[in-house]
CSV table of C-alpha atoms in Angstrom, one decimal:
chain,number,residue,atom,x,y,z
A,2,ASP,CA,-8.5,-20.8,6.1
A,3,ALA,CA,-6.3,-19.9,9.0
A,4,VAL,CA,-2.7,-19.8,8.1
A,5,ASN,CA,0.4,-21.1,10.0
A,6,LEU,CA,2.7,-18.1,9.8
A,7,ALA,CA,5.8,-20.3,9.9
A,8,GLN,CA,4.7,-21.6,6.5
A,9,LEU,CA,4.6,-18.3,4.7
A,10,ARG,CA,7.1,-18.2,1.8
A,11,THR,CA,9.3,-15.4,0.5
A,12,GLY,CA,7.3,-13.3,-1.9
A,13,THR,CA,4.0,-13.8,-0.1
A,14,ARG,CA,1.6,-10.8,-0.6
A,15,VAL,CA,0.4,-9.7,2.8
A,16,LEU,CA,-2.9,-8.0,2.2
A,17,ILE,CA,-3.6,-5.8,5.2
A,18,ASP,CA,-7.0,-4.7,6.3
A,19,GLY,CA,-6.2,-1.0,6.9
A,20,CYS,CA,-9.1,-0.3,9.2
A,21,GLY,CA,-8.3,-3.3,11.4
A,22,LEU,CA,-4.6,-2.4,11.5
A,23,CYS,CA,-5.4,1.2,12.7
A,24,PHE,CA,-7.6,0.0,15.6
A,25,PHE,CA,-5.1,-2.8,16.4
A,26,VAL,CA,-2.2,-0.3,16.5
A,27,LEU,CA,-4.2,2.1,18.7
A,28,ARG,CA,-4.6,-0.7,21.3
A,29,GLU,CA,-1.0,-1.8,21.1
A,30,VAL,CA,0.7,1.6,21.1
A,31,GLY,CA,-1.4,2.9,23.9
A,32,ALA,CA,-2.2,6.3,25.3
A,33,ARG,CA,0.0,8.5,23.2
A,34,ALA,CA,-1.5,7.2,19.9
A,35,GLN,CA,-5.0,7.3,21.3
A,36,ALA,CA,-4.4,11.0,22.2
A,37,GLY,CA,-3.4,11.7,18.6
A,38,ASP,CA,0.3,11.2,18.6
A,39,TYR,CA,0.6,10.6,14.8
A,40,ALA,CA,4.4,10.1,15.1
A,41,ALA,CA,3.7,7.1,17.4
A,42,LEU,CA,1.2,5.7,14.8
A,43,ASP,CA,3.8,6.3,12.0
A,44,ARG,CA,6.5,4.4,14.0
A,45,ALA,CA,4.2,1.4,14.6
A,46,PHE,CA,3.0,1.3,10.9
A,47,MET,CA,6.6,1.7,9.6
A,48,ALA,CA,7.9,-1.0,11.9
A,49,LEU,CA,5.3,-3.5,10.7
A,50,PHE,CA,6.0,-2.7,7.0
A,51,LEU,CA,9.7,-2.9,7.4
A,52,ASN,CA,9.5,-6.2,9.4
A,53,LEU,CA,7.3,-7.7,6.7
A,54,GLN,CA,9.6,-6.5,3.9
A,55,GLN,CA,12.7,-7.7,5.6
A,56,ALA,CA,11.1,-11.1,6.0
A,57,GLY,CA,10.6,-11.2,2.2
A,58,MET,CA,6.9,-10.5,2.3
A,59,ILE,CA,5.1,-7.9,0.1
A,60,PRO,CA,2.7,-5.8,2.2
A,61,GLU,CA,-0.3,-4.1,0.6
A,62,VAL,CA,-2.8,-2.0,2.5
A,63,TYR,CA,-6.5,-1.9,1.7
A,64,LEU,CA,-8.7,0.9,3.0
A,65,ASP,CA,-12.4,1.0,3.1
A,66,GLY,CA,-14.0,3.4,0.6
A,67,PRO,CA,-17.2,5.5,1.0
A,68,ALA,CA,-19.9,4.0,3.3
A,69,THR,CA,-22.0,1.2,1.9
A,70,ARG,CA,-25.4,0.2,3.2
A,71,LEU,CA,-23.8,-2.9,4.7
A,72,LYS,CA,-21.7,-0.7,7.0
A,73,SER,CA,-24.1,2.2,7.6
A,74,ASP,CA,-25.0,1.0,11.1
A,75,THR,CA,-21.4,0.6,12.1
A,76,ILE,CA,-20.5,4.1,10.8
A,77,ALA,CA,-23.5,5.6,12.6
A,78,HIS,CA,-22.4,4.0,15.8
A,79,ARG,CA,-18.8,5.3,15.3
A,80,VAL,CA,-20.1,8.9,14.7
A,81,SER,CA,-22.3,8.7,17.9
A,82,GLU,CA,-19.4,7.2,19.9
A,83,ARG,CA,-17.0,10.0,18.7
A,84,GLN,CA,-19.6,12.7,19.7
A,85,ARG,CA,-20.0,11.0,23.1
A,86,ARG,CA,-16.3,10.9,23.7
A,87,LEU,CA,-15.8,14.5,22.7
A,88,GLU,CA,-18.1,15.9,25.4
A,89,PRO,CA,-15.6,15.1,28.3
A,90,VAL,CA,-12.8,16.6,26.2
A,91,GLN,CA,-14.7,19.8,25.8
A,92,LEU,CA,-15.4,19.9,29.5
A,93,ALA,CA,-11.8,19.3,30.3
A,94,CYS,CA,-10.8,22.2,28.1
A,95,LEU,CA,-13.3,24.5,29.8
A,96,ASP,CA,-12.8,23.5,33.5
A,97,GLY,CA,-9.4,21.7,33.5
A,98,ALA,CA,-10.9,18.2,34.3
A,99,ALA,CA,-8.7,15.2,33.6
A,100,VAL,CA,-9.5,12.9,30.7
A,101,ARG,CA,-8.0,9.4,30.5
A,102,ALA,CA,-6.5,8.6,27.1
A,103,GLU,CA,-8.7,5.6,26.6
A,104,GLU,CA,-11.7,7.9,26.9
A,105,LEU,CA,-10.6,10.1,24.0
A,106,PRO,CA,-12.1,9.7,20.5
A,107,LYS,CA,-10.0,7.9,17.9
A,108,PRO,CA,-7.5,10.2,16.1
A,109,MET,CA,-9.3,11.7,13.2
A,110,LEU,CA,-6.5,11.4,10.7
A,111,MET,CA,-5.3,7.9,11.6
A,112,TYR,CA,-6.3,6.4,8.2
A,113,GLU,CA,-4.5,9.2,6.4
A,114,GLN,CA,-1.5,8.6,8.6
A,115,LEU,CA,-1.6,5.0,7.6
A,116,ALA,CA,-1.7,6.0,3.9
A,117,CYS,CA,1.3,8.4,4.4
A,118,SER,CA,3.2,5.7,6.2
A,119,ALA,CA,2.5,3.1,3.5
A,120,ALA,CA,3.6,5.6,0.8
A,121,ALA,CA,6.8,6.3,2.7
A,122,ALA,CA,7.6,2.6,3.0
A,123,GLY,CA,6.9,1.9,-0.6
A,124,VAL,CA,3.8,-0.2,0.3
A,125,ARG,CA,1.0,-0.4,-2.2
A,126,LEU,CA,-2.2,1.3,-1.0
A,127,VAL,CA,-5.6,0.3,-2.4
A,128,ARG,CA,-8.6,2.6,-1.7
A,129,CYS,CA,-11.6,0.4,-2.2
A,130,GLU,CA,-15.0,1.6,-3.5
A,131,GLY,CA,-16.8,0.1,-0.5
A,132,GLU,CA,-15.8,-2.1,2.4
A,133,ALA,CA,-12.3,-3.6,1.8
A,134,ASP,CA,-13.2,-7.1,2.9
A,135,VAL,CA,-14.5,-8.2,-0.4
A,136,ASP,CA,-11.5,-6.8,-2.3
A,137,LEU,CA,-9.1,-8.3,0.1
A,138,ALA,CA,-10.7,-11.7,-0.2
A,139,ALA,CA,-10.7,-11.5,-4.0
A,140,ALA,CA,-7.0,-10.4,-4.1
A,141,CYS,CA,-6.1,-13.2,-1.8
A,142,ALA,CA,-8.0,-15.9,-3.8
A,143,ALA,CA,-6.4,-14.6,-7.0
A,144,ALA,CA,-2.8,-14.6,-5.7
A,145,GLU,CA,-0.6,-16.9,-7.8
A,146,ASP,CA,0.6,-20.2,-6.2
A,147,GLY,CA,-1.2,-19.3,-2.9
A,148,LEU,CA,1.2,-16.5,-2.2
A,149,GLY,CA,-1.3,-14.3,-0.6
A,150,VAL,CA,-2.7,-13.9,2.9
A,151,ILE,CA,-5.0,-11.4,4.6
A,152,LEU,CA,-3.7,-9.7,7.7
A,153,ALA,CA,-6.6,-8.5,9.8
A,154,GLN,CA,-8.1,-8.6,13.3
A,155,ASP,CA,-11.6,-10.0,12.6
A,156,SER,CA,-12.7,-13.4,11.4
A,157,ASP,CA,-15.0,-12.1,8.6
A,158,PHE,CA,-12.5,-13.5,6.1
A,159,LEU,CA,-13.1,-17.1,7.1
A,160,VAL,CA,-16.3,-17.1,5.1
A,161,PHE,CA,-14.7,-16.2,1.8
A,162,ARG,CA,-13.6,-19.1,-0.4
A,163,GLY,CA,-9.9,-19.0,-1.1
A,164,ALA,CA,-9.1,-16.4,1.5
A,165,ARG,CA,-6.2,-17.3,3.8
A,166,TYR,CA,-6.3,-15.3,7.0
A,167,VAL,CA,-3.7,-14.3,9.7
A,168,ARG,CA,-4.9,-12.4,12.8
A,169,LEU,CA,-2.8,-9.3,13.5
A,170,SER,CA,-2.5,-10.4,17.2
A,171,ASP,CA,-0.9,-13.7,16.0
A,172,LEU,CA,1.6,-12.1,13.7
A,173,LEU,CA,5.3,-12.8,14.6
A,174,VAL,CA,7.8,-11.5,12.1
């Protein structure tokens, strides 16, 4: 179910898809984060956590675990894309060519930065055994009195029974 944000009550558990959050923040924060400015990523993560907490919500971050067969094609594509994006960076280092920030590979430690930011904000971090989607949906469905929503940037969650979904791009706190 899609959720009307105005109807979220104090004490609602906001179950965050960590992978989706990282890629969303990279797009929102821009070139500095894309270029590996981990302080910029930290500021963005901390602002989200603080805003949710000040609104009376309880944020929790779920991170994907080791690759599963369901995600192997996606992971292979990401590895290939990272290698493709590294070639111009290597050339730039050798001959001084310019590289636009959006052409850079994703920061290698962005998930660990998210984990560190969550710990610093007192936000529960769940490292899943496989892809986080199933664990997020189960936690949402099990939330007492419907006080649980999934915060993500993809619509995969609409197929899970009992999962209440809020798109990151629709979030206003």
